[in-house]
């Protein structure tokens, strides 16, 4: 008759795991009946060997155990199949050990410590006990469902198995053949060998990885130092050796205090509270040291950057950008003029430069939008990064799209082999100046809006989104609000571009700058020592300059070129400026014979420049404080006369009266 014994366990999972373990070793010789106390138990067990899975179940099953039974209380040990997951955790890690009863959790911890897996800080936990704080990892011997949901990392160690001593007690009880003992011993030895093999593979992989990481760390161009909360050094790369003259073999595992003697550097490394980098001198080398903490590893990492080498690299990078034209030619010192309105514009522009937000520059053609965009970049934190400009009005829609976003190889007929980066990719980290933004199509407006919203682009013909970090400075001489009302410009794009705005004054608004601008343009010409007579300067100051600074510069270049000798006079003025000159006597006539007409023109100009509707009521109110007060009816009659002569346009409703170019020419 085959021998048999009864296994009693608490949970069905434990019962199943232990029964499988015992049957794999004793099955050919002994029949095993297994029961879990949480399920159905036999009414009475007599004349049998009973094996308890743990002393904790005695109270639950003692009523079914007859006095004729022999009871063996099993000793349990860790399941070696899963122990490597614990060995991979860093030393000192706080771990929650979860089991169904507090005693079971403590027994598991005792077993782990006894087996030498004691590099972790274990905290016992079972349902109903207090959950410790600041623990992110929990392990459980087969009862993962009991781990609190707040713990992010859960490890299953498998059900604790019956140890070899208990199994040998069963063998001796039944007086089984010696071959059974040998098989059991071989089985346990095999498990230990399997674990050793697994750990050996892990160790080899760790050595290989450490060697690989060391090569990477040593190959970095910066010095790298890592140390724990006590100051013990764990990383000291070859670049830091070159900077300090200290061997990594000497520095590793020593305290920072033993390795470095610079007091200020030591205070920064060990006691510094700020994350801001600081400059130090190490062996006549100027270095910038940046430190930051890796809290999960309880480690501080410090990088040492050779400042002289960095400056040299930046110089070479700037030279390459200059070669490609990726640098700004302008600073705020390039802005010429001392008029109050210009000084205020420069002051505002400098404030805008200090941010990372998009800017929309608005102003008439020739007022210096590209100059201000370049100066803003030079003043910004991106000054050492690329600056690219693109005139959106100079290219067709298809060509502009490829210039903005680039294209992949084969995207269209004639596409360059290997594809091409667009200006967004080329300007990554820097500033992109988009001039004449009001001239792009609705299709490109939609694509540009997506770039501003997502900070990523997709090349033409590509299927990959490429992240870009670019500050946009856009410019236009168009009235974008009118274009929005007409459906020719997207309102959402307008607000994306106009997070910050800058309005540039026309030359008519800063006529006092014209003399200094004329002199500057002469100095920049091929006749830098030429002079211009004062009468000509005064005459040019009274002109309209519809093309603003660009027109003035071109005029001066013309005059310098056609002038005889080194003296420039009004004879050298371009012929097409005669009309502007002839308008001056007409202005004098208005001043003498029709002062109220001239007064209205000036007030209309003031309101138009401020964007305020020039209504009859408003104009009448503005004249009340002058020597020629006018009623609304008088204003209406004089506006009619000015409209007939082509100096104003009278609109009904909120727009009010607008000054024409002819009227502006009369005033300016």
XYZ file of C-alpha atoms in Angstrom:
668
model
C 0.000 0.000 0.000
C 1.378 3.464 -0.994
C 2.251 5.726 1.896
C 0.407 9.066 2.234
C 0.316 12.234 4.316
C -1.857 15.328 4.592
C -0.679 18.877 3.778
C -2.637 21.706 5.435
C -2.114 25.304 4.262
C -3.852 28.621 4.833
C -4.587 29.855 1.302
C -5.329 27.897 -1.838
C -2.355 29.533 -3.643
C 0.032 28.373 -0.907
C -1.598 24.958 -0.812
C -1.225 24.520 -4.570
C 2.406 25.683 -4.687
C 3.553 23.528 -1.758
C 1.670 20.448 -2.998
C 3.362 20.772 -6.421
C 6.765 21.124 -4.716
C 6.270 18.014 -2.545
C 4.838 15.898 -5.361
C 7.792 16.789 -7.619
C 10.146 15.339 -4.994
C 8.122 12.624 -3.233
C 5.394 11.796 -5.701
C 6.689 8.367 -6.816
C 6.862 7.186 -3.206
C 4.216 9.042 -1.214
C 0.643 10.130 -1.976
C -0.155 13.691 -0.806
C -3.577 15.017 0.130
C -3.618 18.825 0.302
C -6.229 21.143 1.854
C -6.484 24.922 2.322
C -8.174 26.216 5.472
C -9.822 29.028 3.516
C -11.637 26.327 1.524
C -13.115 22.928 2.561
C -11.330 20.855 5.257
C -11.943 17.142 6.083
C -14.089 16.508 9.182
C -11.364 14.523 10.941
C -7.838 13.302 10.180
C -6.691 10.122 12.002
C -3.571 7.901 12.023
C -1.766 10.161 9.527
C 1.274 12.346 9.152
C 0.064 15.969 8.931
C 2.347 18.697 7.557
C 1.448 22.300 8.468
C 2.502 24.952 5.953
C 3.128 27.239 8.948
C 2.658 27.292 12.709
C 0.109 30.079 12.117
C -2.593 27.685 10.882
C -2.616 25.473 14.015
C -5.564 27.286 15.594
C -7.574 27.001 12.377
C -7.132 23.217 11.947
C -6.497 21.716 15.420
C -10.161 20.629 15.755
C -9.778 18.131 12.865
C -6.452 16.619 14.001
C -6.904 13.395 16.028
C -4.391 12.502 18.780
C -3.268 9.545 16.669
C -1.735 11.959 14.095
C 1.908 13.039 13.882
C 2.303 16.769 13.055
C 5.319 18.340 11.302
C 5.376 22.148 11.144
C 7.126 23.118 7.918
C 9.956 25.584 7.770
C 9.673 27.798 4.693
C 12.327 29.537 2.647
C 12.503 32.014 -0.197
C 11.712 30.856 -3.733
C 15.095 31.101 -5.480
C 13.377 31.404 -8.865
C 12.500 35.058 -8.172
C 15.258 36.168 -5.810
C 17.230 37.959 -8.566
C 14.573 40.703 -8.699
C 15.540 41.619 -5.122
C 19.256 41.438 -5.794
C 18.878 43.954 -8.639
C 17.535 46.642 -6.270
C 20.111 49.261 -5.138
C 21.593 48.953 -1.682
C 19.613 50.785 1.006
C 16.331 50.811 -0.943
C 13.247 50.977 1.267
C 11.026 47.964 0.494
C 7.560 47.070 1.797
C 7.247 43.301 2.431
C 3.593 42.285 2.213
C 2.015 39.067 3.540
C -1.404 38.005 4.816
C -0.436 38.117 8.516
C 2.050 40.366 10.388
C 3.861 37.262 11.644
C 4.214 35.914 8.109
C 5.626 39.229 6.896
C 8.185 39.260 9.737
C 9.074 35.597 9.078
C 9.728 36.443 5.430
C 11.992 39.330 6.414
C 13.900 37.094 8.846
C 14.365 34.502 6.127
C 15.693 37.077 3.637
C 18.142 38.519 6.145
C 19.257 35.051 7.208
C 19.960 34.132 3.584
C 22.117 37.238 3.149
C 19.635 39.269 1.077
C 20.030 42.043 3.615
C 21.114 44.984 1.476
C 17.554 46.400 1.574
C 15.531 48.111 4.303
C 12.415 45.945 4.754
C 9.187 47.141 6.380
C 6.548 44.458 7.217
C 2.961 45.068 6.139
C -0.281 43.097 6.174
C -3.890 44.245 5.697
C -5.014 46.299 8.671
C -1.560 47.531 9.713
C -0.256 51.071 9.192
C 1.310 51.766 5.815
C 4.772 53.403 6.082
C 5.334 56.587 4.081
C 7.903 57.259 1.349
C 8.074 53.667 0.044
C 7.715 53.118 -3.706
C 8.549 49.387 -3.965
C 6.642 46.462 -2.447
C 7.405 42.735 -2.611
C 5.219 39.792 -1.612
C 5.712 36.014 -1.505
C 2.776 35.131 -3.755
C 0.232 37.628 -2.372
C 0.665 40.604 -4.695
C -3.071 41.372 -4.523
C -2.540 42.492 -0.898
C -0.076 45.239 -1.912
C -1.672 48.717 -1.489
C -2.608 50.343 -4.802
C -0.626 53.471 -3.865
C 2.678 51.580 -4.257
C 3.825 52.038 -7.904
C 6.306 49.128 -8.137
C 5.135 45.622 -7.168
C 7.374 42.512 -7.176
C 6.131 38.924 -6.758
C 8.643 36.637 -5.003
C 6.452 33.595 -5.443
C 5.079 31.478 -2.575
C 7.725 30.621 0.025
C 8.628 26.950 -0.397
C 9.222 24.195 2.200
C 12.905 23.978 3.077
C 15.085 20.897 2.705
C 15.103 20.129 6.468
C 11.320 19.693 6.566
C 11.345 17.518 3.462
C 14.088 15.336 4.979
C 11.928 14.997 8.118
C 9.157 13.568 5.910
C 11.640 11.222 4.211
C 12.874 9.942 7.570
C 9.314 9.537 8.891
C 8.412 7.204 6.037
C 11.910 5.604 5.950
C 12.092 6.180 2.227
C 15.041 4.759 0.189
C 18.392 6.563 0.223
C 17.962 7.469 -3.445
C 15.078 9.775 -2.444
C 17.375 11.770 -0.160
C 19.972 11.968 -2.912
C 17.386 13.176 -5.448
C 16.100 15.819 -3.024
C 19.635 17.019 -2.278
C 20.441 17.155 -6.007
C 17.209 19.058 -6.631
C 18.114 21.753 -4.111
C 21.702 21.861 -5.328
C 20.420 22.282 -8.882
C 18.260 25.222 -7.846
C 21.241 26.885 -6.174
C 23.334 26.307 -9.307
C 20.556 27.776 -11.496
C 20.438 30.839 -9.251
C 24.232 31.119 -9.369
C 24.153 30.937 -13.164
C 21.498 33.624 -13.329
C 23.446 35.865 -10.956
C 26.636 35.210 -12.924
C 24.911 36.332 -16.137
C 23.579 39.422 -14.368
C 27.053 40.177 -13.046
C 28.610 39.793 -16.482
C 25.970 42.059 -17.988
C 26.537 44.593 -15.201
C 30.309 44.503 -15.779
C 29.778 44.925 -19.516
C 27.339 47.791 -18.940
C 29.647 49.477 -16.414
C 32.539 49.168 -18.861
C 30.380 50.640 -21.618
C 29.172 53.494 -19.389
C 32.740 54.180 -18.253
C 33.839 54.514 -21.873
C 30.991 56.952 -22.484
C 31.696 58.958 -19.322
C 35.427 59.055 -20.081
C 34.683 60.122 -23.651
C 32.603 63.132 -22.581
C 34.340 66.476 -23.105
C 33.363 67.690 -19.611
C 34.736 66.575 -16.261
C 32.189 64.411 -14.412
C 32.132 63.809 -10.668
C 29.516 61.817 -8.711
C 29.356 61.412 -4.944
C 26.845 60.280 -2.326
C 25.323 62.144 0.623
C 28.450 61.458 2.703
C 30.753 62.853 0.010
C 32.106 59.460 -1.125
C 33.119 59.601 -4.799
C 31.670 56.982 -7.168
C 32.463 58.552 -10.584
C 35.603 60.479 -11.573
C 36.161 60.518 -15.333
C 39.303 60.917 -17.449
C 38.472 64.493 -18.494
C 38.344 65.520 -14.834
C 41.726 63.819 -14.395
C 43.173 66.040 -17.152
C 41.701 69.148 -15.487
C 42.771 68.345 -11.939
C 45.798 66.079 -12.345
C 44.106 63.598 -9.976
C 43.897 59.936 -10.963
C 40.446 58.283 -10.907
C 42.047 55.277 -9.178
C 43.081 57.584 -6.328
C 39.774 59.521 -6.178
C 37.244 56.664 -6.349
C 35.720 55.655 -3.001
C 37.467 58.555 -1.254
C 35.714 61.535 0.277
C 35.490 64.758 -1.717
C 37.347 66.495 1.144
C 40.328 64.199 0.618
C 40.521 64.803 -3.111
C 39.877 68.552 -3.550
C 41.677 71.269 -1.574
C 39.936 74.374 -3.025
C 37.758 75.591 -0.095
C 35.287 77.505 -2.276
C 34.872 74.524 -4.590
C 34.312 72.150 -1.652
C 31.684 74.447 -0.160
C 29.905 74.593 -3.503
C 29.998 70.802 -3.959
C 28.969 69.828 -0.427
C 26.921 72.755 0.864
C 25.735 74.639 -2.195
C 21.981 75.205 -2.182
C 21.609 76.921 -5.541
C 21.431 75.031 -8.838
C 23.143 77.933 -10.594
C 26.615 77.025 -11.952
C 29.666 78.808 -10.521
C 33.142 79.529 -11.887
C 36.337 78.252 -10.242
C 40.010 77.995 -11.097
C 41.462 74.477 -10.972
C 45.203 74.154 -11.746
C 45.213 77.405 -13.779
C 42.160 76.215 -15.713
C 38.982 78.293 -15.570
C 36.064 75.895 -15.145
C 32.306 76.307 -14.812
C 30.909 73.781 -12.332
C 27.256 72.758 -12.399
C 25.850 70.432 -9.719
C 22.477 68.718 -9.411
C 21.020 65.977 -7.240
C 19.720 62.579 -8.346
C 17.362 61.957 -5.435
C 16.401 58.418 -6.448
C 20.068 57.396 -6.236
C 20.891 59.636 -3.254
C 23.706 60.995 -5.408
C 24.994 64.397 -6.501
C 26.448 64.840 -9.990
C 28.817 67.708 -10.819
C 30.054 68.642 -14.301
C 33.251 70.638 -14.904
C 33.324 72.613 -18.175
C 36.512 74.231 -19.471
C 35.432 77.851 -19.961
C 38.315 78.778 -22.289
C 37.558 75.778 -24.508
C 33.852 76.607 -24.467
C 34.537 80.199 -25.542
C 36.740 78.929 -28.372
C 34.016 76.511 -29.504
C 31.468 79.317 -29.471
C 33.816 81.423 -31.604
C 34.167 78.628 -34.155
C 30.402 78.083 -34.129
C 29.772 81.784 -34.695
C 32.282 81.786 -37.552
C 30.389 78.897 -39.154
C 27.072 80.713 -38.666
C 28.579 83.861 -40.152
C 29.762 81.859 -43.141
C 26.200 80.607 -43.618
C 24.674 84.006 -42.815
C 22.980 82.721 -39.643
C 23.924 85.705 -37.455
C 22.329 89.050 -36.817
C 24.166 92.034 -38.259
C 22.451 94.467 -35.942
C 22.417 95.614 -32.328
C 20.461 98.430 -30.716
C 23.550 100.587 -31.291
C 22.750 100.195 -35.003
C 19.535 102.188 -34.512
C 20.279 105.795 -35.574
C 18.404 108.741 -34.142
C 17.718 110.629 -30.909
C 14.066 111.575 -31.291
C 11.857 110.857 -28.233
C 9.576 108.500 -30.166
C 12.543 106.459 -31.399
C 14.131 106.295 -27.941
C 10.838 105.018 -26.508
C 10.606 102.405 -29.285
C 14.122 101.168 -28.479
C 13.340 101.063 -24.760
C 10.260 98.899 -25.371
C 12.151 96.659 -27.818
C 14.859 95.936 -25.224
C 12.176 94.894 -22.746
C 10.630 92.558 -25.328
C 14.050 91.069 -26.117
C 14.411 89.758 -22.557
C 11.508 87.289 -23.000
C 11.082 84.114 -25.062
C 7.648 85.090 -26.424
C 6.801 85.705 -30.121
C 6.884 89.324 -31.300
C 4.985 91.021 -34.117
C 6.743 94.128 -35.488
C 4.453 96.505 -37.358
C 5.469 99.520 -39.348
C 5.509 101.093 -42.791
C 7.859 99.796 -45.453
C 11.415 101.017 -44.895
C 11.134 101.774 -41.170
C 13.769 99.208 -40.121
C 11.816 96.090 -39.168
C 14.714 93.731 -39.979
C 17.114 95.946 -38.025
C 14.927 95.799 -34.908
C 14.407 92.019 -35.293
C 18.172 91.468 -35.447
C 18.800 93.788 -32.505
C 16.162 91.987 -30.428
C 17.904 88.655 -31.129
C 21.321 90.082 -30.228
C 19.922 91.432 -26.941
C 18.108 88.166 -26.071
C 19.288 85.031 -24.253
C 19.449 83.362 -27.692
C 22.219 85.691 -28.868
C 24.681 82.797 -29.191
C 22.239 80.718 -31.265
C 21.351 81.057 -34.983
C 19.390 84.001 -36.391
C 17.661 83.390 -39.723
C 15.470 85.725 -41.729
C 13.020 84.935 -44.519
C 11.035 87.372 -46.662
C 7.651 85.712 -47.105
C 6.737 88.046 -49.986
C 9.756 87.156 -52.123
C 8.874 83.501 -52.778
C 6.032 81.568 -54.372
C 3.794 79.519 -52.053
C 5.451 76.201 -52.977
C 8.983 77.535 -52.605
C 8.150 79.327 -49.365
C 6.694 76.114 -47.907
C 9.866 74.156 -48.691
C 12.041 76.956 -47.283
C 10.041 77.050 -44.053
C 9.605 73.349 -43.371
C 12.174 71.572 -45.553
C 11.526 68.406 -47.536
C 12.465 64.730 -47.709
C 14.334 63.139 -50.585
C 11.956 62.417 -53.471
C 9.203 64.641 -52.062
C 8.805 66.290 -55.484
C 10.521 66.540 -58.838
C 13.878 68.240 -58.395
C 14.062 67.596 -54.639
C 17.672 67.517 -53.442
C 19.171 64.095 -52.686
C 19.009 63.486 -48.948
C 16.311 66.128 -48.523
C 16.760 69.579 -47.032
C 16.280 71.234 -43.673
C 13.873 74.167 -43.565
C 14.612 77.409 -41.740
C 12.738 76.171 -38.651
C 15.228 73.314 -38.237
C 18.205 75.509 -39.142
C 17.182 78.132 -36.574
C 16.626 75.543 -33.811
C 17.566 77.072 -30.463
C 17.646 80.567 -31.956
C 15.416 83.179 -33.600
C 13.514 83.078 -36.894
C 12.555 86.422 -38.482
C 9.569 86.152 -40.837
C 9.273 89.402 -42.781
C 6.098 90.385 -44.653
C 4.113 87.760 -42.733
C 0.874 89.288 -44.006
C 1.610 88.014 -47.513
C 1.538 84.243 -46.827
C -1.332 82.097 -48.093
C -4.096 80.693 -45.899
C -2.639 77.192 -46.383
C 0.762 78.221 -45.015
C -0.922 80.202 -42.257
C -2.499 76.940 -41.039
C 0.850 75.105 -41.106
C 2.607 77.976 -39.350
C -0.080 78.032 -36.656
C 0.505 74.329 -35.980
C 4.244 74.917 -35.552
C 3.599 77.691 -33.045
C 1.122 75.520 -31.110
C 3.022 72.204 -31.154
C 6.685 73.374 -31.387
C 7.307 70.744 -34.060
C 7.417 70.627 -37.856
C 6.977 67.974 -40.514
C 8.996 68.181 -43.716
C 7.261 68.053 -47.086
C 6.940 64.384 -48.013
C 7.884 63.286 -44.497
C 5.935 61.304 -41.910
C 7.916 62.244 -38.805
C 7.308 65.189 -36.498
C 10.538 67.029 -35.691
C 10.624 69.096 -32.469
C 11.959 72.648 -32.861
C 12.803 75.320 -30.317
C 12.553 78.610 -32.195
C 11.520 82.123 -31.184
C 9.434 83.801 -33.876
C 9.789 87.485 -34.681
C 7.345 88.385 -37.457
C 6.952 91.698 -39.270
C 4.446 93.306 -41.612
C 3.510 96.664 -43.120
C -0.056 95.488 -43.656
C -3.090 96.101 -41.466
C -3.647 92.537 -40.276
C -6.873 93.417 -38.469
C -8.411 94.576 -41.746
C -7.159 91.399 -43.411
C -8.793 89.330 -40.643
C -12.078 91.156 -41.220
C -11.775 90.449 -44.956
C -11.017 86.753 -44.307
C -7.467 86.978 -45.675
C -5.606 86.329 -42.404
C -6.338 83.864 -39.610
C -7.271 85.540 -36.337
C -5.854 82.652 -34.265
C -2.479 83.002 -36.025
C -2.554 86.766 -35.476
C -2.912 86.294 -31.738
C -0.167 83.620 -31.719
C 2.225 85.989 -33.482
C 1.186 89.121 -31.577
C 1.838 87.861 -28.051
C 4.148 90.876 -27.872
C 4.024 93.744 -30.361
C 6.273 96.584 -31.423
C 5.202 99.519 -33.602
C 7.965 101.310 -35.489
C 7.543 105.055 -36.137
C 7.601 106.377 -39.676
C 10.253 108.891 -40.677
C 7.520 111.557 -40.774
C 7.035 111.005 -37.029
C 10.709 111.607 -36.236
C 11.851 114.271 -38.661
C 14.383 115.581 -36.160
C 16.416 112.408 -36.867
C 16.739 113.133 -40.605
C 19.897 115.343 -40.387
C 21.828 112.732 -38.383
C 20.612 109.956 -40.691
C 21.814 111.900 -43.750
C 25.268 112.357 -42.205
C 25.445 108.658 -41.237
C 24.543 107.525 -44.760
C 27.209 109.800 -46.226
C 29.824 108.308 -43.862
C 28.792 104.821 -45.014
C 29.141 105.760 -48.706
C 32.162 105.648 -51.017
C 32.684 109.376 -50.215
C 32.730 109.268 -46.393
C 34.346 112.715 -46.111
C 31.771 114.456 -48.325
C 29.709 117.312 -46.827
C 26.154 118.496 -47.510
C 25.083 122.113 -47.235
C 22.676 123.073 -44.469
C 20.009 124.403 -46.825
C 19.758 121.032 -48.548
C 19.483 119.248 -45.172
C 16.640 121.584 -44.139
C 14.938 121.075 -47.472
C 15.198 117.266 -47.168
C 13.923 117.402 -43.586
C 10.670 118.951 -44.809
C 10.059 116.240 -47.400
C 7.476 113.447 -47.054
C 9.702 110.294 -47.414
C 6.927 107.814 -48.122
C 9.560 105.065 -48.326
C 10.908 106.098 -44.910
C 14.548 105.371 -44.050
C 15.058 103.145 -47.090
C 14.038 105.956 -49.422
C 16.178 108.466 -47.535
C 19.232 106.177 -47.714
C 18.736 105.562 -51.437
C 18.371 109.307 -52.030
C 21.588 110.095 -50.136
C 23.448 107.357 -52.069
C 22.171 108.871 -55.324
C 23.239 112.372 -54.302
C 26.706 111.214 -53.227
C 27.126 109.393 -56.547
C 26.040 112.263 -58.857
C 27.610 115.087 -56.869
C 30.679 116.843 -58.208
C 33.521 116.920 -55.760
C 32.935 116.515 -52.041
C 30.094 119.011 -51.525
C 26.472 117.861 -51.904
C 23.758 120.422 -52.687
C 20.056 120.462 -53.609
C 21.091 120.300 -57.278
C 22.004 116.653 -56.593
C 18.469 115.740 -55.440
C 16.714 113.113 -57.626
C 14.272 114.681 -60.124
C 11.310 112.681 -58.789
C 11.493 114.615 -55.510
C 10.433 117.896 -57.208
C 6.753 117.375 -56.374
C 7.558 117.117 -52.688
C 9.631 120.282 -52.829
C 6.887 122.166 -54.712
C 4.337 121.381 -51.996
C 6.164 123.631 -49.518
C 4.823 126.970 -50.929
C 1.302 125.513 -50.804
C 1.808 124.747 -47.104
C 2.875 128.362 -46.512
C -0.263 129.569 -48.349
C -2.512 127.409 -46.171
C -0.746 128.648 -43.047
C -1.347 132.279 -44.056
C -4.802 132.283 -45.720
C -6.580 129.143 -44.438
C -5.272 128.451 -40.931
C -8.441 126.570 -39.885
C -7.980 124.128 -42.823
C -4.376 123.496 -41.810
C -5.460 123.116 -38.160
C -8.001 120.429 -39.144
C -5.404 118.574 -41.232
C -2.993 118.489 -38.277
C -5.684 117.266 -35.853
C -6.825 114.579 -38.328
C -3.203 113.427 -38.663
C -2.851 113.210 -34.865
C -6.006 111.107 -34.517
C -5.114 108.872 -37.495
C -1.646 108.122 -36.041
C -3.246 107.086 -32.729
C -5.895 104.957 -34.451
C -8.720 107.162 -33.100
C -11.657 107.902 -35.464
C -11.548 111.563 -36.605
C -15.234 112.473 -36.259
C -16.641 116.018 -36.718
C -17.565 116.105 -33.036
C -14.043 115.123 -31.979
C -12.403 117.607 -34.337
C -14.684 120.430 -33.176
C -13.797 119.696 -29.538
C -10.064 119.766 -30.359
C -10.340 123.259 -31.914
C -12.086 124.830 -28.930
C -8.778 125.375 -27.149
C -7.174 127.073 -30.172
C -7.376 130.601 -31.573
C -9.743 129.351 -34.325
C -12.552 127.360 -32.624
C -14.937 125.636 -35.037
C -18.460 124.293 -34.644
C -19.367 120.854 -36.000
C -21.101 122.539 -38.972
C -17.965 124.621 -39.732
C -15.843 121.468 -39.479
C -18.166 119.697 -41.934
C -17.911 122.509 -44.533
C -14.107 122.752 -44.352
C -13.740 118.969 -44.562
C -15.814 119.045 -47.750
C -13.410 121.627 -49.224
C -10.352 119.554 -48.198
C -11.915 116.410 -49.713
C -12.521 118.190 -53.050
C -8.837 119.172 -53.104
C -7.806 115.553 -52.402
C -6.321 116.088 -48.939
C -8.791 113.947 -46.947
C -11.288 111.105 -47.357
C -14.564 111.427 -45.442
C -16.040 108.108 -44.264
C -19.393 107.629 -42.593
C -19.645 105.770 -39.298
C -16.832 104.868 -36.925
C -13.968 105.218 -39.416
C -14.262 109.014 -39.585
C -12.050 111.214 -41.771
C -8.690 109.958 -43.028
C -5.702 111.939 -44.285
C -4.711 111.107 -47.886
C -1.113 110.792 -49.092
C -1.500 114.220 -50.683
C -2.684 115.642 -47.369
C 0.159 113.967 -45.529
C 2.581 115.406 -48.099
C 1.250 118.877 -47.355
C 1.934 118.463 -43.632
C 5.137 116.467 -43.664
